[in-house]
Amino acid sequence: MNISRIFPFFVMALLALQSIAQPKPKANSTLSTTDYVKSLKKITDVMVEDVTGPCAAARYYAYTTLAAWQVNALCEHNTSANQVLSQLRQYPQLGDLKIGESVVADFASIYTLLRMGEELLPSGYLLEKPKLELIQKAQLQLTPKAFAESKILADSVVKRFVKYALKDGYVKTSGYLRYTPINKPGYWQPTPPAYTEAYEPHWRTLRPFVLDSAAQFKPNPPVVYSADPKSEFYALTKEVYEASRNLTKDQLHIANFWDCNPFFLNQKGHISFGTKKISPGGHWMGITGIACTQKKLDLNKTIRTHALVAMTMADAFISCWDEKYRSNRIRPETVINQWIDPAWRAVLQTPPFPEYTSGHSVVSASVATVLTALVGDNFAYTDVVEVEFGVPAREFKSFKHAAQEAAISRLYGGIHFRDSIEDGGKQGENIGEYILKKLALK
């Protein structure tokens, strides 16, 4: 037998066997961090259209981004991500899900993000167009099998996450007794121009994602209310009044930049009309997108970063609202109108809920703490999130720099006292540090 003739056939057979033994590379589409950020912006746009309040917005961001991260982790068989997610309170069981061998992480993750928004948001139907555009793009790039398996997995996770969201206590809040303001000195009262009823007085009853309870990071009590001109509280009130009357151009810009009031009521004579804007959560989601893009994070890390930020933000609102309706403190506008100047109006429109602690201070500090750990300290960037609402961009040296500016903006805007701002910042930092430690992120 001529061995020289047999050898080439032997080599070819061996190579064929090796190709069968080795796992085939996964089919992939060309979706990127940019596609994810743009899809999340579509969800933000729907929230602006719906005039979604700050607490609800944070909740929606948390469930949409967490579901996207979970699908991404399942597709990528990411054990570390699954370990983090499994620590969340009452997290849904997903062990029985069938994950097809051809699933594509990038398409499945972004599709999940949009589907969750479609299911949860009041005007979620507005996400139908971007969802269909995503599907059309995927169908051009993926095999029918890869597309079908990715979509089946995503839809299965969405179904379970919607049930997960329905059990967090949010639905029950609409059935609680209507909140009645306490008619005593020092307690919160509705403020002009609309004298709107209290916003989300029962938000503290919602299930947190990581915190043990809403009261886990209860701040120090606020400065005691007093009408005595020599008291500490009166001094805090005078500070707000004087600051609002002597704002520099930059301080006014800071106040407006961090306003983040989803619905500003304009009054001109007998005519009233609303202006829709972004929420605090929407602003920080925008910052997260800027950071991920500037840092050139891949899609997997971008999805992870947004989910951790959104979850932190949601827990921070639960913690803050727990304190707001415990201390139930009066707003500067009410006090100043009673004691100092009946005609005075805050630079920003006073939001319809108690003053202590400052929501933007708590949320910004918590998110900045987490973003610093995930993206880096001294991360300089230009924040253009508010440009579409007519507010010029601002430059920041770090996330903590931005959080400090967001906090002090409430003093410039005339809607918070200094102790609320400073104690709120500490409360937020504690929340952020706890989440990083609990989830072993640092």
PDB file of C-alpha atoms in Angstrom, residues 74-284:
ATOM      1  CA  LEU A  74     -27.755  34.225  30.199  1.00  0.00           C
ATOM      2  CA  CYS A  75     -26.626  34.519  26.593  1.00  0.00           C
ATOM      3  CA  GLU A  76     -22.988  34.968  27.574  1.00  0.00           C
ATOM      4  CA  HIS A  77     -23.130  32.333  30.366  1.00  0.00           C
ATOM      5  CA  ASN A  78     -21.781  35.065  32.629  1.00  0.00           C
ATOM      6  CA  THR A  79     -21.555  33.399  36.040  1.00  0.00           C
ATOM      7  CA  SER A  80     -20.387  36.495  37.913  1.00  0.00           C
ATOM      8  CA  ALA A  81     -23.294  38.584  36.608  1.00  0.00           C
ATOM      9  CA  ASN A  82     -25.779  35.881  37.554  1.00  0.00           C
ATOM     10  CA  GLN A  83     -24.275  35.746  41.048  1.00  0.00           C
ATOM     11  CA  VAL A  84     -24.803  39.494  41.470  1.00  0.00           C
ATOM     12  CA  LEU A  85     -28.353  39.415  40.141  1.00  0.00           C
ATOM     13  CA  SER A  86     -29.342  36.452  42.278  1.00  0.00           C
ATOM     14  CA  GLN A  87     -28.646  38.526  45.419  1.00  0.00           C
ATOM     15  CA  LEU A  88     -31.435  40.988  44.660  1.00  0.00           C
ATOM     16  CA  ARG A  89     -34.458  40.736  46.903  1.00  0.00           C
ATOM     17  CA  GLN A  90     -37.122  38.220  45.816  1.00  0.00           C
ATOM     18  CA  TYR A  91     -35.334  37.809  42.490  1.00  0.00           C
ATOM     19  CA  PRO A  92     -37.221  35.624  39.975  1.00  0.00           C
ATOM     20  CA  GLN A  93     -36.118  32.019  39.408  1.00  0.00           C
ATOM     21  CA  LEU A  94     -34.733  31.541  35.902  1.00  0.00           C
ATOM     22  CA  GLY A  95     -32.977  28.185  36.168  1.00  0.00           C
ATOM     23  CA  ASP A  96     -35.588  26.373  34.067  1.00  0.00           C
ATOM     24  CA  LEU A  97     -35.208  28.662  31.059  1.00  0.00           C
ATOM     25  CA  LYS A  98     -33.959  26.979  27.905  1.00  0.00           C
ATOM     26  CA  ILE A  99     -31.111  28.876  26.287  1.00  0.00           C
ATOM     27  CA  GLY A 100     -30.676  28.035  22.621  1.00  0.00           C
ATOM     28  CA  GLU A 101     -27.201  27.342  21.315  1.00  0.00           C
ATOM     29  CA  SER A 102     -27.513  30.148  18.762  1.00  0.00           C
ATOM     30  CA  VAL A 103     -28.726  32.981  20.996  1.00  0.00           C
ATOM     31  CA  VAL A 104     -27.164  36.364  20.251  1.00  0.00           C
ATOM     32  CA  ALA A 105     -26.510  38.503  23.313  1.00  0.00           C
ATOM     33  CA  ASP A 106     -26.498  41.978  21.793  1.00  0.00           C
ATOM     34  CA  PHE A 107     -29.807  41.665  19.941  1.00  0.00           C
ATOM     35  CA  ALA A 108     -31.530  39.782  22.779  1.00  0.00           C
ATOM     36  CA  SER A 109     -30.410  42.349  25.381  1.00  0.00           C
ATOM     37  CA  ILE A 110     -31.514  45.479  23.521  1.00  0.00           C
ATOM     38  CA  TYR A 111     -34.734  43.802  22.413  1.00  0.00           C
ATOM     39  CA  THR A 112     -35.432  42.979  26.085  1.00  0.00           C
ATOM     40  CA  LEU A 113     -34.809  46.597  27.086  1.00  0.00           C
ATOM     41  CA  LEU A 114     -37.410  47.862  24.605  1.00  0.00           C
ATOM     42  CA  ARG A 115     -39.898  45.090  25.373  1.00  0.00           C
ATOM     43  CA  MET A 116     -39.737  45.851  29.095  1.00  0.00           C
ATOM     44  CA  GLY A 117     -40.372  49.522  28.378  1.00  0.00           C
ATOM     45  CA  GLU A 118     -43.256  48.538  26.141  1.00  0.00           C
ATOM     46  CA  GLU A 119     -44.798  46.448  28.923  1.00  0.00           C
ATOM     47  CA  LEU A 120     -44.232  48.774  31.898  1.00  0.00           C
ATOM     48  CA  LEU A 121     -44.627  52.344  30.652  1.00  0.00           C
ATOM     49  CA  PRO A 122     -48.130  53.831  30.321  1.00  0.00           C
ATOM     50  CA  SER A 123     -47.304  54.904  26.747  1.00  0.00           C
ATOM     51  CA  GLY A 124     -45.094  51.905  26.065  1.00  0.00           C
ATOM     52  CA  TYR A 125     -46.788  51.433  22.702  1.00  0.00           C
ATOM     53  CA  LEU A 126     -44.619  54.317  21.473  1.00  0.00           C
ATOM     54  CA  LEU A 127     -41.662  51.911  21.623  1.00  0.00           C
ATOM     55  CA  GLU A 128     -43.213  49.708  18.939  1.00  0.00           C
ATOM     56  CA  LYS A 129     -41.423  51.547  16.126  1.00  0.00           C
ATOM     57  CA  PRO A 130     -37.862  51.339  17.542  1.00  0.00           C
ATOM     58  CA  LYS A 131     -38.534  47.707  18.476  1.00  0.00           C
ATOM     59  CA  LEU A 132     -39.565  46.840  14.917  1.00  0.00           C
ATOM     60  CA  GLU A 133     -36.544  48.693  13.529  1.00  0.00           C
ATOM     61  CA  LEU A 134     -34.312  46.619  15.816  1.00  0.00           C
ATOM     62  CA  ILE A 135     -36.021  43.408  14.674  1.00  0.00           C
ATOM     63  CA  GLN A 136     -35.610  44.288  11.002  1.00  0.00           C
ATOM     64  CA  LYS A 137     -31.930  45.023  11.489  1.00  0.00           C
ATOM     65  CA  ALA A 138     -31.408  41.734  13.344  1.00  0.00           C
ATOM     66  CA  GLN A 139     -33.229  39.693  10.710  1.00  0.00           C
ATOM     67  CA  LEU A 140     -30.816  40.987   8.067  1.00  0.00           C
ATOM     68  CA  GLN A 141     -27.791  39.987  10.137  1.00  0.00           C
ATOM     69  CA  LEU A 142     -28.758  36.798  11.973  1.00  0.00           C
ATOM     70  CA  THR A 143     -29.724  33.330  10.855  1.00  0.00           C
ATOM     71  CA  PRO A 144     -33.423  32.518  11.324  1.00  0.00           C
ATOM     72  CA  LYS A 145     -32.457  30.120  14.114  1.00  0.00           C
ATOM     73  CA  ALA A 146     -30.321  32.693  15.955  1.00  0.00           C
ATOM     74  CA  PHE A 147     -33.037  35.317  15.654  1.00  0.00           C
ATOM     75  CA  ALA A 148     -35.802  32.987  16.834  1.00  0.00           C
ATOM     76  CA  GLU A 149     -33.855  31.591  19.812  1.00  0.00           C
ATOM     77  CA  SER A 150     -32.744  35.068  20.924  1.00  0.00           C
ATOM     78  CA  LYS A 151     -36.276  36.416  20.746  1.00  0.00           C
ATOM     79  CA  ILE A 152     -37.755  33.427  22.598  1.00  0.00           C
ATOM     80  CA  LEU A 153     -35.283  33.830  25.459  1.00  0.00           C
ATOM     81  CA  ALA A 154     -35.851  37.576  25.674  1.00  0.00           C
ATOM     82  CA  ASP A 155     -39.639  37.253  25.684  1.00  0.00           C
ATOM     83  CA  SER A 156     -39.439  34.598  28.404  1.00  0.00           C
ATOM     84  CA  VAL A 157     -37.331  36.824  30.638  1.00  0.00           C
ATOM     85  CA  VAL A 158     -39.574  39.834  29.986  1.00  0.00           C
ATOM     86  CA  LYS A 159     -42.611  37.818  31.053  1.00  0.00           C
ATOM     87  CA  ARG A 160     -40.971  36.882  34.359  1.00  0.00           C
ATOM     88  CA  PHE A 161     -39.602  40.364  35.019  1.00  0.00           C
ATOM     89  CA  VAL A 162     -43.007  41.940  34.504  1.00  0.00           C
ATOM     90  CA  LYS A 163     -44.334  39.591  37.202  1.00  0.00           C
ATOM     91  CA  TYR A 164     -41.328  40.459  39.365  1.00  0.00           C
ATOM     92  CA  ALA A 165     -42.147  44.165  39.012  1.00  0.00           C
ATOM     93  CA  LEU A 166     -45.826  43.623  39.794  1.00  0.00           C
ATOM     94  CA  LYS A 167     -44.901  42.177  43.196  1.00  0.00           C
ATOM     95  CA  ASP A 168     -42.793  45.102  44.456  1.00  0.00           C
ATOM     96  CA  GLY A 169     -45.726  46.929  46.056  1.00  0.00           C
ATOM     97  CA  TYR A 170     -46.116  49.685  43.458  1.00  0.00           C
ATOM     98  CA  VAL A 171     -49.591  48.612  42.345  1.00  0.00           C
ATOM     99  CA  LYS A 172     -50.826  48.592  45.936  1.00  0.00           C
ATOM    100  CA  THR A 173     -49.906  52.262  46.485  1.00  0.00           C
ATOM    101  CA  SER A 174     -52.784  53.414  44.283  1.00  0.00           C
ATOM    102  CA  GLY A 175     -55.231  51.739  46.643  1.00  0.00           C
ATOM    103  CA  TYR A 176     -54.014  53.354  49.853  1.00  0.00           C
ATOM    104  CA  LEU A 177     -55.888  56.199  51.507  1.00  0.00           C
ATOM    105  CA  ARG A 178     -55.309  59.599  49.968  1.00  0.00           C
ATOM    106  CA  TYR A 179     -52.659  61.592  51.798  1.00  0.00           C
ATOM    107  CA  THR A 180     -53.839  64.548  53.871  1.00  0.00           C
ATOM    108  CA  PRO A 181     -51.256  67.221  54.804  1.00  0.00           C
ATOM    109  CA  ILE A 182     -50.741  67.821  58.511  1.00  0.00           C
ATOM    110  CA  ASN A 183     -52.101  71.246  59.347  1.00  0.00           C
ATOM    111  CA  LYS A 184     -49.521  72.188  61.994  1.00  0.00           C
ATOM    112  CA  PRO A 185     -46.566  74.620  62.002  1.00  0.00           C
ATOM    113  CA  GLY A 186     -43.428  73.202  60.425  1.00  0.00           C
ATOM    114  CA  TYR A 187     -45.131  70.474  58.399  1.00  0.00           C
ATOM    115  CA  TRP A 188     -45.237  70.289  54.600  1.00  0.00           C
ATOM    116  CA  GLN A 189     -48.053  72.058  52.802  1.00  0.00           C
ATOM    117  CA  PRO A 190     -48.841  72.182  49.049  1.00  0.00           C
ATOM    118  CA  THR A 191     -47.098  75.057  47.278  1.00  0.00           C
ATOM    119  CA  PRO A 192     -47.875  77.396  44.382  1.00  0.00           C
ATOM    120  CA  PRO A 193     -48.611  77.678  41.559  1.00  0.00           C
ATOM    121  CA  ALA A 194     -50.713  74.503  41.325  1.00  0.00           C
ATOM    122  CA  TYR A 195     -50.856  73.478  45.027  1.00  0.00           C
ATOM    123  CA  THR A 196     -50.537  69.879  43.834  1.00  0.00           C
ATOM    124  CA  GLU A 197     -51.322  67.048  46.242  1.00  0.00           C
ATOM    125  CA  ALA A 198     -48.463  65.060  47.770  1.00  0.00           C
ATOM    126  CA  TYR A 199     -46.477  62.938  45.319  1.00  0.00           C
ATOM    127  CA  GLU A 200     -46.010  59.230  46.168  1.00  0.00           C
ATOM    128  CA  PRO A 201     -46.517  59.379  49.957  1.00  0.00           C
ATOM    129  CA  HIS A 202     -46.381  55.565  50.147  1.00  0.00           C
ATOM    130  CA  TRP A 203     -43.234  55.012  48.079  1.00  0.00           C
ATOM    131  CA  ARG A 204     -41.385  53.815  51.178  1.00  0.00           C
ATOM    132  CA  THR A 205     -43.520  50.650  51.100  1.00  0.00           C
ATOM    133  CA  LEU A 206     -41.954  49.409  47.863  1.00  0.00           C
ATOM    134  CA  ARG A 207     -39.530  46.496  47.869  1.00  0.00           C
ATOM    135  CA  PRO A 208     -35.925  47.685  47.505  1.00  0.00           C
ATOM    136  CA  PHE A 209     -33.536  45.820  45.200  1.00  0.00           C
ATOM    137  CA  VAL A 210     -30.515  45.629  47.524  1.00  0.00           C
ATOM    138  CA  LEU A 211     -31.311  47.547  50.718  1.00  0.00           C
ATOM    139  CA  ASP A 212     -32.676  45.549  53.628  1.00  0.00           C
ATOM    140  CA  SER A 213     -35.404  48.116  54.194  1.00  0.00           C
ATOM    141  CA  ALA A 214     -36.422  51.645  53.274  1.00  0.00           C
ATOM    142  CA  ALA A 215     -35.213  52.895  56.670  1.00  0.00           C
ATOM    143  CA  GLN A 216     -31.821  51.177  56.579  1.00  0.00           C
ATOM    144  CA  PHE A 217     -29.981  54.462  55.995  1.00  0.00           C
ATOM    145  CA  LYS A 218     -32.206  56.768  57.980  1.00  0.00           C
ATOM    146  CA  PRO A 219     -30.421  60.155  58.203  1.00  0.00           C
ATOM    147  CA  ASN A 220     -30.060  62.357  61.251  1.00  0.00           C
ATOM    148  CA  PRO A 221     -33.235  64.288  62.137  1.00  0.00           C
ATOM    149  CA  PRO A 222     -33.556  67.663  60.409  1.00  0.00           C
ATOM    150  CA  VAL A 223     -32.954  70.956  62.166  1.00  0.00           C
ATOM    151  CA  VAL A 224     -35.952  71.609  64.402  1.00  0.00           C
ATOM    152  CA  TYR A 225     -38.546  74.024  63.048  1.00  0.00           C
ATOM    153  CA  SER A 226     -38.646  77.324  64.901  1.00  0.00           C
ATOM    154  CA  ALA A 227     -40.016  80.799  64.200  1.00  0.00           C
ATOM    155  CA  ASP A 228     -37.463  82.352  66.543  1.00  0.00           C
ATOM    156  CA  PRO A 229     -35.271  84.756  64.488  1.00  0.00           C
ATOM    157  CA  LYS A 230     -32.284  83.565  66.520  1.00  0.00           C
ATOM    158  CA  SER A 231     -32.877  79.864  65.846  1.00  0.00           C
ATOM    159  CA  GLU A 232     -30.852  77.604  63.558  1.00  0.00           C
ATOM    160  CA  PHE A 233     -33.914  76.917  61.424  1.00  0.00           C
ATOM    161  CA  TYR A 234     -34.569  80.615  60.885  1.00  0.00           C
ATOM    162  CA  ALA A 235     -30.935  81.013  59.792  1.00  0.00           C
ATOM    163  CA  LEU A 236     -31.391  78.210  57.244  1.00  0.00           C
ATOM    164  CA  THR A 237     -34.482  79.953  55.916  1.00  0.00           C
ATOM    165  CA  LYS A 238     -32.704  83.315  55.605  1.00  0.00           C
ATOM    166  CA  GLU A 239     -29.877  81.619  53.717  1.00  0.00           C
ATOM    167  CA  VAL A 240     -32.265  80.302  51.070  1.00  0.00           C
ATOM    168  CA  TYR A 241     -33.950  83.688  50.737  1.00  0.00           C
ATOM    169  CA  GLU A 242     -30.718  85.660  50.428  1.00  0.00           C
ATOM    170  CA  ALA A 243     -29.080  83.162  48.092  1.00  0.00           C
ATOM    171  CA  SER A 244     -31.990  83.282  45.640  1.00  0.00           C
ATOM    172  CA  ARG A 245     -31.839  87.081  45.506  1.00  0.00           C
ATOM    173  CA  ASN A 246     -28.115  87.222  44.812  1.00  0.00           C
ATOM    174  CA  LEU A 247     -27.446  84.439  42.338  1.00  0.00           C
ATOM    175  CA  THR A 248     -24.555  84.767  39.919  1.00  0.00           C
ATOM    176  CA  LYS A 249     -25.093  83.858  36.263  1.00  0.00           C
ATOM    177  CA  ASP A 250     -23.322  80.542  36.828  1.00  0.00           C
ATOM    178  CA  GLN A 251     -25.370  79.719  39.920  1.00  0.00           C
ATOM    179  CA  LEU A 252     -28.566  80.361  37.983  1.00  0.00           C
ATOM    180  CA  HIS A 253     -27.302  78.048  35.249  1.00  0.00           C
ATOM    181  CA  ILE A 254     -26.563  75.376  37.868  1.00  0.00           C
ATOM    182  CA  ALA A 255     -30.064  75.686  39.312  1.00  0.00           C
ATOM    183  CA  ASN A 256     -31.723  75.316  35.900  1.00  0.00           C
ATOM    184  CA  PHE A 257     -29.332  72.615  34.719  1.00  0.00           C
ATOM    185  CA  TRP A 258     -30.261  70.285  37.571  1.00  0.00           C
ATOM    186  CA  ASP A 259     -33.928  71.292  37.774  1.00  0.00           C
ATOM    187  CA  CYS A 260     -35.086  67.928  36.351  1.00  0.00           C
ATOM    188  CA  ASN A 261     -38.745  68.743  36.989  1.00  0.00           C
ATOM    189  CA  PRO A 262     -40.846  66.392  34.798  1.00  0.00           C
ATOM    190  CA  PHE A 263     -43.700  68.917  34.636  1.00  0.00           C
ATOM    191  CA  PHE A 264     -43.160  72.637  35.049  1.00  0.00           C
ATOM    192  CA  LEU A 265     -46.414  74.605  35.231  1.00  0.00           C
ATOM    193  CA  ASN A 266     -46.182  77.931  33.416  1.00  0.00           C
ATOM    194  CA  GLN A 267     -48.628  80.718  34.231  1.00  0.00           C
ATOM    195  CA  LYS A 268     -49.182  83.776  32.070  1.00  0.00           C
ATOM    196  CA  GLY A 269     -52.112  85.815  33.251  1.00  0.00           C
ATOM    197  CA  HIS A 270     -55.126  83.537  33.316  1.00  0.00           C
ATOM    198  CA  ILE A 271     -53.442  80.963  31.075  1.00  0.00           C
ATOM    199  CA  SER A 272     -51.614  77.922  32.465  1.00  0.00           C
ATOM    200  CA  PHE A 273     -49.633  75.386  30.452  1.00  0.00           C
ATOM    201  CA  GLY A 274     -47.119  72.688  31.280  1.00  0.00           C
ATOM    202  CA  THR A 275     -43.577  72.132  30.078  1.00  0.00           C
ATOM    203  CA  LYS A 276     -42.363  68.531  30.034  1.00  0.00           C
ATOM    204  CA  LYS A 277     -38.787  67.842  31.035  1.00  0.00           C
ATOM    205  CA  ILE A 278     -36.494  65.037  32.114  1.00  0.00           C
ATOM    206  CA  SER A 279     -36.497  63.504  35.626  1.00  0.00           C
ATOM    207  CA  PRO A 280     -33.432  63.249  37.925  1.00  0.00           C
ATOM    208  CA  GLY A 281     -33.201  59.586  36.961  1.00  0.00           C
ATOM    209  CA  GLY A 282     -33.348  60.442  33.288  1.00  0.00           C
ATOM    210  CA  HIS A 283     -30.509  62.918  33.762  1.00  0.00           C
ATOM    211  CA  TRP A 284     -28.286  60.347  35.477  1.00  0.00           C
TER     212      TRP A 284
END
